[in-house]
Amino acid sequence: MATKIYIPRHKGYSESEIMNQLRRINEIYGIDKVKHISRGYSCNISLQPTDLSCLYKVKIVFRIGQPRIKVFVCEPCLRFRKNEKMPPHMYRDNSLCLYYPGYREWSKNDNLDETIIPWTALWLFYYEIWEVTGQWKGGGKHPV
Amino acid sequence: MFGETVVNEALTNYAERFEKLRNESGLNVSSTGGINSKNIGVPIRKNTFYGN
């Protein structure tokens, strides 16, 4: 009789997986600060999407046991245009919406240095254009 | 100096050029987070921004 093996679909990060991600991020981008937070870690990195951009301080938050990460722009404060609640493609907690879960573009097994961080740099680039022109040129999907 | 319309048009064109390269998987990100089409750093994988 065949035995069914249960593989959890959304197994969260273990501490060693977070450490591995942090090591990779540090090797490629250089981490400004790592902090141990409640049930997880946060790390701060600096990104400058173009030569004319300012230097953005970005925080990435990992929680042990959760399969997702959160990305926040800490500095400078993101500016909102008149009559706009917030820049496009952000969650209500001000974290960035960098991928559409329905397309399976990212899973926790992906390296953040190859996915989330480049997408964050892209998001910042399109944010800068949006801030001046009011147009989001980076495409994307809106919840219906 | 140049006026809002000219600046907006220039930035829009700039962003559209980037978007075209992005769709062709022709963008990379350097160790400083700089986006480039010179093959410097990590290739940017396809993504779809989501949310409001």
CSV table of C-alpha atoms in Angstrom, one decimal:
chain,number,residue,atom,x,y,z
A,1,MET,CA,0.0,0.0,0.0
A,2,ALA,CA,1.4,3.4,-1.0
A,3,THR,CA,2.1,5.8,1.8
A,4,LYS,CA,1.2,9.4,1.3
A,5,ILE,CA,3.9,11.8,2.2
A,6,TYR,CA,2.6,15.1,3.6
A,7,ILE,CA,4.5,18.1,2.3
A,8,PRO,CA,3.3,21.4,3.7
A,9,ARG,CA,2.6,23.9,0.9
A,10,HIS,CA,3.5,27.0,2.9
A,11,LYS,CA,6.2,25.9,5.2
A,12,GLY,CA,7.7,29.0,6.8
A,13,TYR,CA,11.2,30.2,7.2
A,14,SER,CA,13.5,28.5,9.6
A,15,GLU,CA,16.1,30.5,11.5
A,16,SER,CA,18.9,28.9,9.4
A,17,GLU,CA,17.1,29.7,6.1
A,18,ILE,CA,16.8,33.4,7.3
A,19,MET,CA,20.5,33.4,8.1
A,20,ASN,CA,21.3,32.0,4.7
A,21,GLN,CA,19.3,34.7,3.0
A,22,LEU,CA,21.0,37.4,5.1
A,23,ARG,CA,24.4,36.0,4.3
A,24,ARG,CA,23.6,36.2,0.5
A,25,ILE,CA,22.1,39.7,0.8
A,26,ASN,CA,25.2,40.9,2.7
A,27,GLU,CA,27.6,39.4,0.1
A,28,ILE,CA,25.9,41.1,-2.8
A,29,TYR,CA,24.4,44.4,-1.5
A,30,GLY,CA,25.9,44.8,1.9
A,31,ILE,CA,23.7,45.0,5.0
A,32,ASP,CA,23.6,48.2,7.0
A,33,LYS,CA,22.0,46.7,10.0
A,34,VAL,CA,20.5,43.4,11.2
A,35,LYS,CA,18.2,43.3,14.1
A,36,HIS,CA,16.7,40.4,16.1
A,37,ILE,CA,12.9,41.2,16.4
A,38,SER,CA,10.1,39.3,17.9
A,39,ARG,CA,10.0,35.8,16.2
A,40,GLY,CA,12.3,36.9,13.4
A,41,TYR,CA,14.9,39.3,12.0
A,42,SER,CA,15.0,42.5,10.1
A,43,CYS,CA,17.8,43.8,7.9
A,44,ASN,CA,18.4,47.2,6.5
A,45,ILE,CA,20.0,47.8,3.1
A,46,SER,CA,20.6,50.9,1.0
A,47,LEU,CA,19.5,51.1,-2.7
A,48,GLN,CA,19.9,53.8,-5.3
A,49,PRO,CA,18.0,52.8,-8.4
A,50,THR,CA,19.6,55.5,-10.7
A,51,ASP,CA,22.5,57.9,-10.4
A,52,LEU,CA,19.9,60.7,-10.0
A,53,SER,CA,18.0,58.9,-7.3
A,54,CYS,CA,18.4,59.5,-3.6
A,55,LEU,CA,19.7,56.7,-1.4
A,56,TYR,CA,16.8,54.7,0.0
A,57,LYS,CA,17.0,52.9,3.3
A,58,VAL,CA,15.0,49.7,2.9
A,59,LYS,CA,14.0,47.3,5.7
A,60,ILE,CA,13.3,43.6,5.0
A,61,VAL,CA,11.5,41.7,7.7
A,62,PHE,CA,11.5,37.9,8.1
A,63,ARG,CA,9.4,36.0,10.6
A,64,ILE,CA,10.3,32.5,11.7
A,65,GLY,CA,7.6,30.1,10.6
A,66,GLN,CA,6.1,32.5,8.0
A,67,PRO,CA,6.6,31.9,4.3
A,68,ARG,CA,6.5,35.6,3.4
A,69,ILE,CA,8.7,38.6,3.9
A,70,LYS,CA,7.8,42.3,4.2
A,71,VAL,CA,9.7,45.1,2.6
A,72,PHE,CA,9.4,48.7,3.8
A,73,VAL,CA,11.0,51.9,2.7
A,74,CYS,CA,12.3,53.6,5.8
A,75,GLU,CA,14.1,56.7,4.4
A,76,PRO,CA,13.4,59.0,2.9
A,77,CYS,CA,9.7,59.1,3.7
A,78,LEU,CA,7.6,58.2,0.6
A,79,ARG,CA,5.7,61.2,-0.6
A,80,PHE,CA,2.1,61.0,-1.6
A,81,ARG,CA,0.7,63.0,-4.5
A,82,LYS,CA,-2.3,65.2,-4.0
A,83,ASN,CA,-5.6,63.3,-3.9
A,84,GLU,CA,-3.7,60.0,-3.8
A,85,LYS,CA,-3.8,57.9,-0.6
A,86,MET,CA,-0.5,56.2,-1.1
A,87,PRO,CA,1.9,55.2,-3.9
A,88,PRO,CA,0.6,52.4,-6.1
A,89,HIS,CA,1.3,48.8,-5.2
A,90,MET,CA,1.7,49.1,-1.5
A,91,TYR,CA,-0.1,47.2,1.2
A,92,ARG,CA,-2.0,49.1,4.0
A,93,ASP,CA,0.9,48.5,6.4
A,94,ASN,CA,3.1,50.5,3.9
A,95,SER,CA,5.0,47.4,2.8
A,96,LEU,CA,5.6,47.0,-0.9
A,97,CYS,CA,3.6,44.7,-3.2
A,98,LEU,CA,6.4,43.4,-5.3
A,99,TYR,CA,4.8,40.3,-6.9
A,100,TYR,CA,1.4,38.8,-7.6
A,101,PRO,CA,1.1,35.6,-5.6
A,102,GLY,CA,-1.3,34.1,-8.1
A,103,TYR,CA,1.4,33.9,-10.8
A,104,ARG,CA,3.8,32.1,-8.4
A,105,GLU,CA,6.6,34.5,-9.3
A,106,TRP,CA,8.1,34.1,-5.9
A,107,SER,CA,8.3,31.5,-3.1
A,108,LYS,CA,10.3,31.5,0.1
A,109,ASN,CA,12.8,29.1,-1.6
A,110,ASP,CA,13.9,31.9,-4.0
A,111,ASN,CA,16.9,33.9,-3.1
A,112,LEU,CA,16.0,37.5,-2.1
A,113,ASP,CA,19.1,38.9,-3.7
A,114,GLU,CA,17.8,37.6,-7.1
A,115,THR,CA,14.1,38.5,-6.6
A,116,ILE,CA,12.8,40.8,-3.9
A,117,ILE,CA,15.8,43.2,-3.8
A,118,PRO,CA,16.0,43.8,-7.6
A,119,TRP,CA,12.1,44.2,-7.6
A,120,THR,CA,12.4,46.7,-4.8
A,121,ALA,CA,15.0,48.7,-6.8
A,122,LEU,CA,12.5,48.6,-9.7
A,123,TRP,CA,9.6,49.6,-7.5
A,124,LEU,CA,11.7,52.6,-6.3
A,125,PHE,CA,12.5,53.6,-9.9
A,126,TYR,CA,8.8,53.6,-10.9
A,127,TYR,CA,7.9,55.3,-7.7
A,128,GLU,CA,10.2,58.2,-8.5
A,129,ILE,CA,8.6,58.6,-12.0
A,130,TRP,CA,5.1,58.3,-10.4
A,131,GLU,CA,5.9,61.0,-7.8
A,132,VAL,CA,6.6,63.5,-10.6
A,133,THR,CA,4.3,62.5,-13.4
A,134,GLY,CA,1.4,60.8,-11.5
A,135,GLN,CA,1.7,57.8,-13.8
A,136,TRP,CA,2.8,54.3,-12.7
A,137,LYS,CA,4.8,53.0,-15.7
A,138,GLY,CA,5.8,49.7,-14.1
A,139,GLY,CA,2.6,47.8,-14.8
A,140,GLY,CA,1.1,45.4,-12.3
A,141,LYS,CA,-2.2,44.0,-11.2
A,142,HIS,CA,-4.8,45.6,-9.0
A,143,PRO,CA,-7.1,43.5,-6.7
A,144,VAL,CA,-10.6,43.4,-8.1
B,1,MET,CA,13.3,75.9,-16.2
B,2,PHE,CA,11.9,73.4,-18.7
B,3,GLY,CA,8.3,73.4,-17.6
B,4,GLU,CA,6.2,70.6,-16.1
B,5,THR,CA,5.0,69.2,-19.4
B,6,VAL,CA,8.5,68.7,-20.9
B,7,VAL,CA,9.8,67.1,-17.7
B,8,ASN,CA,6.8,64.7,-17.5
B,9,GLU,CA,7.2,63.7,-21.1
B,10,ALA,CA,10.9,63.1,-20.7
B,11,LEU,CA,10.4,61.0,-17.6
B,12,THR,CA,7.6,59.1,-19.2
B,13,ASN,CA,9.7,58.3,-22.2
B,14,TYR,CA,12.6,57.3,-19.9
B,15,ALA,CA,10.3,54.9,-17.9
B,16,GLU,CA,8.9,53.4,-21.1
B,17,ARG,CA,12.4,52.6,-22.4
B,18,PHE,CA,13.1,50.9,-19.1
B,19,GLU,CA,9.9,49.0,-19.2
B,20,LYS,CA,10.6,47.7,-22.7
B,21,LEU,CA,14.0,46.5,-21.6
B,22,ARG,CA,12.5,45.0,-18.5
B,23,ASN,CA,10.0,43.1,-20.6
B,24,GLU,CA,12.9,41.8,-22.7
B,25,SER,CA,14.7,40.7,-19.5
B,26,GLY,CA,17.4,43.2,-20.4
B,27,LEU,CA,17.8,44.8,-17.0
B,28,ASN,CA,20.2,44.1,-14.1
B,29,VAL,CA,20.6,45.5,-10.7
B,30,SER,CA,24.1,46.3,-9.3
B,31,SER,CA,25.3,45.9,-5.7
B,32,THR,CA,24.2,49.5,-5.0
B,33,GLY,CA,20.7,48.8,-6.3
B,34,GLY,CA,21.4,50.6,-9.6
B,35,ILE,CA,19.3,49.5,-12.4
B,36,ASN,CA,21.2,49.1,-15.7
B,37,SER,CA,21.1,47.5,-19.1
B,38,LYS,CA,24.9,46.9,-19.1
B,39,ASN,CA,24.7,43.4,-17.7
B,40,ILE,CA,26.2,44.6,-14.4
B,41,GLY,CA,25.0,42.7,-11.3
B,42,VAL,CA,22.0,40.4,-10.9
B,43,PRO,CA,19.5,40.0,-13.8
B,44,ILE,CA,16.0,41.2,-12.9
B,45,ARG,CA,13.5,38.4,-13.0
B,46,LYS,CA,10.0,39.0,-14.3
B,47,ASN,CA,7.6,40.2,-11.6
B,48,THR,CA,4.1,41.7,-11.5
B,49,PHE,CA,3.6,44.5,-9.0
B,50,TYR,CA,0.4,43.9,-7.1
B,51,GLY,CA,-2.0,45.7,-4.8
B,52,ASN,CA,-3.8,49.1,-4.9
